[in-house]
PDB file of C-alpha atoms in Angstrom:
ATOM      1  CA  MET A   1      14.250  25.423  13.350  1.00 66.00           C
ATOM      2  CA  GLU A   2      10.612  26.496  13.509  1.00 69.00           C
ATOM      3  CA  ASN A   3      10.148  25.787   9.802  1.00 73.00           C
ATOM      4  CA  SER A   4      11.594  22.313  10.184  1.00 74.00           C
ATOM      5  CA  PHE A   5       9.083  21.567  12.967  1.00 71.00           C
ATOM      6  CA  GLU A   6       6.174  22.951  10.952  1.00 72.00           C
ATOM      7  CA  ASN A   7       7.138  20.992   7.825  1.00 71.00           C
ATOM      8  CA  ALA A   8       7.709  17.681   9.624  1.00 75.00           C
ATOM      9  CA  ILE A   9       4.682  15.399   9.301  1.00 75.00           C
ATOM     10  CA  PHE A  10       4.832  11.786  10.461  1.00 77.00           C
ATOM     11  CA  ASN A  11       4.914   9.199   7.684  1.00 72.00           C
ATOM     12  CA  SER A  12       5.239   5.630   8.944  1.00 70.00           C
ATOM     13  CA  SER A  13       6.753   4.396   5.690  1.00 72.00           C
ATOM     14  CA  LYS A  14       9.663   6.864   6.028  1.00 76.00           C
ATOM     15  CA  ASP A  15       9.978   7.636   9.753  1.00 76.00           C
ATOM     16  CA  LYS A  16      10.266   5.491  12.842  1.00 83.00           C
ATOM     17  CA  PRO A  17       7.986   6.739  15.635  1.00 81.00           C
ATOM     18  CA  LEU A  18      10.680   6.884  18.321  1.00 85.00           C
ATOM     19  CA  THR A  19      13.221   8.920  16.367  1.00 86.00           C
ATOM     20  CA  TRP A  20      10.590  11.181  14.793  1.00 84.00           C
ATOM     21  CA  PHE A  21       8.899  11.931  18.145  1.00 85.00           C
ATOM     22  CA  PHE A  22      12.155  12.743  19.946  1.00 87.00           C
ATOM     23  CA  LYS A  23      13.405  14.848  17.053  1.00 88.00           C
ATOM     24  CA  GLN A  24      10.203  16.923  17.203  1.00 86.00           C
ATOM     25  CA  LYS A  25      10.395  17.123  20.988  1.00 88.00           C
ATOM     26  CA  ASP A  26      13.986  18.418  20.812  1.00 88.00           C
ATOM     27  CA  ARG A  27      12.982  21.031  18.238  1.00 87.00           C
ATOM     28  CA  LEU A  28      10.052  22.255  20.338  1.00 86.00           C
ATOM     29  CA  SER A  29      12.126  22.294  23.522  1.00 86.00           C
ATOM     30  CA  ALA A  30      14.714  24.453  21.764  1.00 87.00           C
ATOM     31  CA  LEU A  31      12.049  26.841  20.449  1.00 86.00           C
ATOM     32  CA  HIS A  32       9.979  27.041  23.647  1.00 86.00           C
ATOM     33  CA  PRO A  33      12.056  26.062  26.697  1.00 86.00           C
ATOM     34  CA  ASP A  34       9.308  27.072  29.153  1.00 89.00           C
ATOM     35  CA  MET A  35       6.614  24.834  27.576  1.00 86.00           C
ATOM     36  CA  SER A  36       5.425  21.874  29.674  1.00 87.00           C
ATOM     37  CA  ASP A  37       5.802  18.264  28.534  1.00 84.00           C
ATOM     38  CA  THR A  38       2.049  17.775  28.074  1.00 86.00           C
ATOM     39  CA  MET A  39       1.836  20.816  25.778  1.00 87.00           C
ATOM     40  CA  ILE A  40       4.846  19.600  23.803  1.00 86.00           C
ATOM     41  CA  ASN A  41       3.247  16.167  23.431  1.00 85.00           C
ATOM     42  CA  MET A  42      -0.043  17.700  22.253  1.00 86.00           C
ATOM     43  CA  LYS A  43       1.724  19.868  19.654  1.00 86.00           C
ATOM     44  CA  ILE A  44       3.635  16.844  18.381  1.00 84.00           C
ATOM     45  CA  LEU A  45       0.432  14.788  18.180  1.00 84.00           C
ATOM     46  CA  ARG A  46      -1.147  17.470  15.983  1.00 85.00           C
ATOM     47  CA  LYS A  47       1.684  16.894  13.481  1.00 82.00           C
ATOM     48  CA  CYS A  48       0.840  13.175  13.186  1.00 81.00           C
ATOM     49  CA  GLY A  49      -2.231  13.562  11.008  1.00 76.00           C
ATOM     50  CA  GLY A  50      -5.935  13.292  11.759  1.00 77.00           C
ATOM     51  CA  GLU A  51      -6.549   9.555  12.037  1.00 80.00           C
ATOM     52  CA  LEU A  52      -3.288   8.733  13.784  1.00 80.00           C
ATOM     53  CA  GLU A  53      -3.715  11.626  16.216  1.00 81.00           C
ATOM     54  CA  HIS A  54      -7.255  10.487  17.024  1.00 85.00           C
ATOM     55  CA  ALA A  55      -6.171   6.864  17.527  1.00 85.00           C
ATOM     56  CA  ILE A  56      -3.334   7.873  19.869  1.00 83.00           C
ATOM     57  CA  LYS A  57      -5.595  10.187  21.880  1.00 84.00           C
ATOM     58  CA  CYS A  58      -8.183   7.409  22.214  1.00 86.00           C
ATOM     59  CA  ARG A  59      -5.546   4.991  23.431  1.00 83.00           C
ATOM     60  CA  CYS A  60      -4.005   7.479  25.919  1.00 82.00           C
ATOM     61  CA  THR A  61      -7.066   9.066  27.525  1.00 78.00           C
ATOM     62  CA  GLU A  62      -5.362  10.937  30.358  1.00 78.00           C
ATOM     63  CA  PRO A  63      -2.385  13.245  29.860  1.00 76.00           C
ATOM     64  CA  CYS A  64       0.277  10.557  29.502  1.00 82.00           C
ATOM     65  CA  SER A  65       4.023  10.568  29.519  1.00 85.00           C
ATOM     66  CA  THR A  66       6.108  10.771  26.385  1.00 83.00           C
ATOM     67  CA  GLU A  67       6.850   7.054  26.643  1.00 87.00           C
ATOM     68  CA  ASP A  68       3.142   6.167  26.580  1.00 87.00           C
ATOM     69  CA  TYR A  69       2.562   8.304  23.493  1.00 85.00           C
ATOM     70  CA  ILE A  70       5.526   6.733  21.694  1.00 86.00           C
ATOM     71  CA  ASN A  71       4.401   3.203  22.602  1.00 88.00           C
ATOM     72  CA  ALA A  72       0.894   3.916  21.343  1.00 86.00           C
ATOM     73  CA  MET A  73       2.256   5.513  18.183  1.00 84.00           C
ATOM     74  CA  GLU A  74       4.521   2.537  17.429  1.00 84.00           C
ATOM     75  CA  ASP A  75       1.752   0.060  18.166  1.00 85.00           C
ATOM     76  CA  ILE A  76      -0.807   1.809  15.971  1.00 83.00           C
ATOM     77  CA  SER A  77       1.552   2.468  13.075  1.00 79.00           C
ATOM     78  CA  THR A  78       2.849  -1.124  12.957  1.00 78.00           C
ATOM     79  CA  ARG A  79      -0.438  -2.974  13.461  1.00 79.00           C
ATOM     80  CA  THR A  80      -2.782  -0.852  11.361  1.00 74.00           C
ATOM     81  CA  ARG A  81      -2.747   1.084   8.098  1.00 66.00           C
ATOM     82  CA  ILE A  82      -3.289   4.352   9.987  1.00 66.00           C
ATOM     83  CA  GLY A  83      -0.522   6.829   9.283  1.00 56.00           C
ATOM     84  CA  LYS A  84       0.609   5.122   6.095  1.00 60.00           C
ATOM     85  CA  SER A  85       0.361   7.158   2.962  1.00 59.00           C
ATOM     86  CA  TRP A  86      -0.545   5.861  -0.470  1.00 61.00           C
ATOM     87  CA  THR A  87       1.754   6.706  -3.311  1.00 64.00           C
ATOM     88  CA  LYS A  88       0.622   6.549  -6.905  1.00 68.00           C
ATOM     89  CA  ILE A  89       2.794   4.571  -9.300  1.00 64.00           C
ATOM     90  CA  PRO A  90       3.411   6.492 -12.510  1.00 64.00           C
ATOM     91  CA  MET A  91       2.151   4.827 -15.675  1.00 63.00           C
ATOM     92  CA  GLU A  92       5.550   4.969 -17.391  1.00 60.00           C
ATOM     93  CA  SER A  93       7.129   2.630 -14.869  1.00 50.00           C
ATOM     94  CA  LYS A  94       4.478  -0.048 -15.302  1.00 52.00           C
ATOM     95  CA  MET A  95       5.421  -0.779 -18.935  1.00 54.00           C
ATOM     96  CA  VAL A  96       2.166  -2.576 -19.623  1.00 55.00           C
ATOM     97  CA  GLN A  97       1.790  -3.464 -23.255  1.00 62.00           C
ATOM     98  CA  LYS A  98      -1.619  -3.381 -24.830  1.00 63.00           C
ATOM     99  CA  ILE A  99      -2.642  -6.788 -26.119  1.00 63.00           C
ATOM    100  CA  SER A 100      -4.752  -6.747 -29.244  1.00 66.00           C
ATOM    101  CA  ARG A 101      -8.014  -8.622 -29.466  1.00 67.00           C
ATOM    102  CA  GLU A 102      -6.613 -11.214 -31.846  1.00 65.00           C
ATOM    103  CA  ASP A 103      -3.750 -12.000 -29.481  1.00 66.00           C
ATOM    104  CA  ARG A 104      -6.100 -12.602 -26.555  1.00 71.00           C
ATOM    105  CA  ARG A 105      -8.216 -15.176 -28.381  1.00 71.00           C
ATOM    106  CA  PRO A 106      -7.193 -18.758 -27.840  1.00 73.00           C
ATOM    107  CA  GLU A 107      -6.302 -20.685 -30.942  1.00 76.00           C
ATOM    108  CA  LYS A 108      -9.070 -22.901 -32.232  1.00 77.00           C
ATOM    109  CA  PRO A 109      -8.200 -26.575 -32.252  1.00 79.00           C
ATOM    110  CA  VAL A 110      -7.838 -28.225 -35.630  1.00 81.00           C
ATOM    111  CA  PHE A 111     -10.354 -31.035 -36.040  1.00 83.00           C
ATOM    112  CA  LYS A 112      -9.185 -34.138 -37.837  1.00 86.00           C
ATOM    113  CA  CYS A 113     -11.007 -37.088 -39.188  1.00 86.00           C
ATOM    114  CA  HIS A 114      -9.878 -40.077 -37.131  1.00 83.00           C
ATOM    115  CA  ILE A 115     -10.809 -42.516 -39.900  1.00 83.00           C
ATOM    116  CA  CYS A 116      -8.693 -41.163 -42.759  1.00 83.00           C
ATOM    117  CA  GLY A 117      -6.561 -38.570 -40.894  1.00 83.00           C
ATOM    118  CA  THR A 118      -7.258 -35.461 -43.027  1.00 85.00           C
ATOM    119  CA  ASN A 119      -8.110 -31.995 -41.681  1.00 85.00           C
ATOM    120  CA  SER A 120     -10.816 -31.197 -44.214  1.00 80.00           C
ATOM    121  CA  HIS A 121     -13.713 -33.066 -42.536  1.00 84.00           C
ATOM    122  CA  LEU A 122     -14.803 -35.051 -39.467  1.00 84.00           C
ATOM    123  CA  ALA A 123     -15.431 -38.762 -39.069  1.00 82.00           C
ATOM    124  CA  ASN A 124     -19.228 -38.526 -39.426  1.00 85.00           C
ATOM    125  CA  THR A 125     -18.890 -37.080 -42.941  1.00 84.00           C
ATOM    126  CA  CYS A 126     -15.952 -39.213 -44.066  1.00 84.00           C
ATOM    127  CA  THR A 127     -16.280 -40.732 -47.530  1.00 81.00           C
ATOM    128  CA  LYS A 128     -13.622 -43.358 -46.931  1.00 79.00           C
ATOM    129  CA  LYS A 129     -15.650 -45.249 -44.289  1.00 70.00           C
ATOM    130  CA  THR A 130     -16.709 -47.830 -46.798  1.00 64.00           C
ATOM    131  CA  GLN A 131     -13.145 -48.664 -47.754  1.00 55.00           C
ATOM    132  CA  ILE A 132     -12.293 -49.930 -44.256  1.00 51.00           C
ATOM    133  CA  ASN A 133     -13.041 -53.719 -44.088  1.00 51.00           C
TER     134      ASN A 133
END
């Protein structure tokens, strides 16, 4: 039971604040039945992580009830990025194909002479101009 409390760290992407907080409170109450509620709340807050713990303590300045801590924890974890962990996506799952330099280049447009219609030259160098009219 003590190991499960020590290993439990709050992660807002996996855990809901209400269930996580009460689960930790039940574990601590079973381990230390004579511990006061404020001490239990402080021990649980230490398991939240540095930034989340600091934000909750700033929001609840006086020794608050368990309900106030849970409300602050839910509010902070839903409205901010505090308490959310970043997971790295492995490169194998991305399946990004390397595109060669030739494939990235746009195709050059083919210029055509609009007098005679051939692709070998443009209208300003056309030799068939004189044959029109």
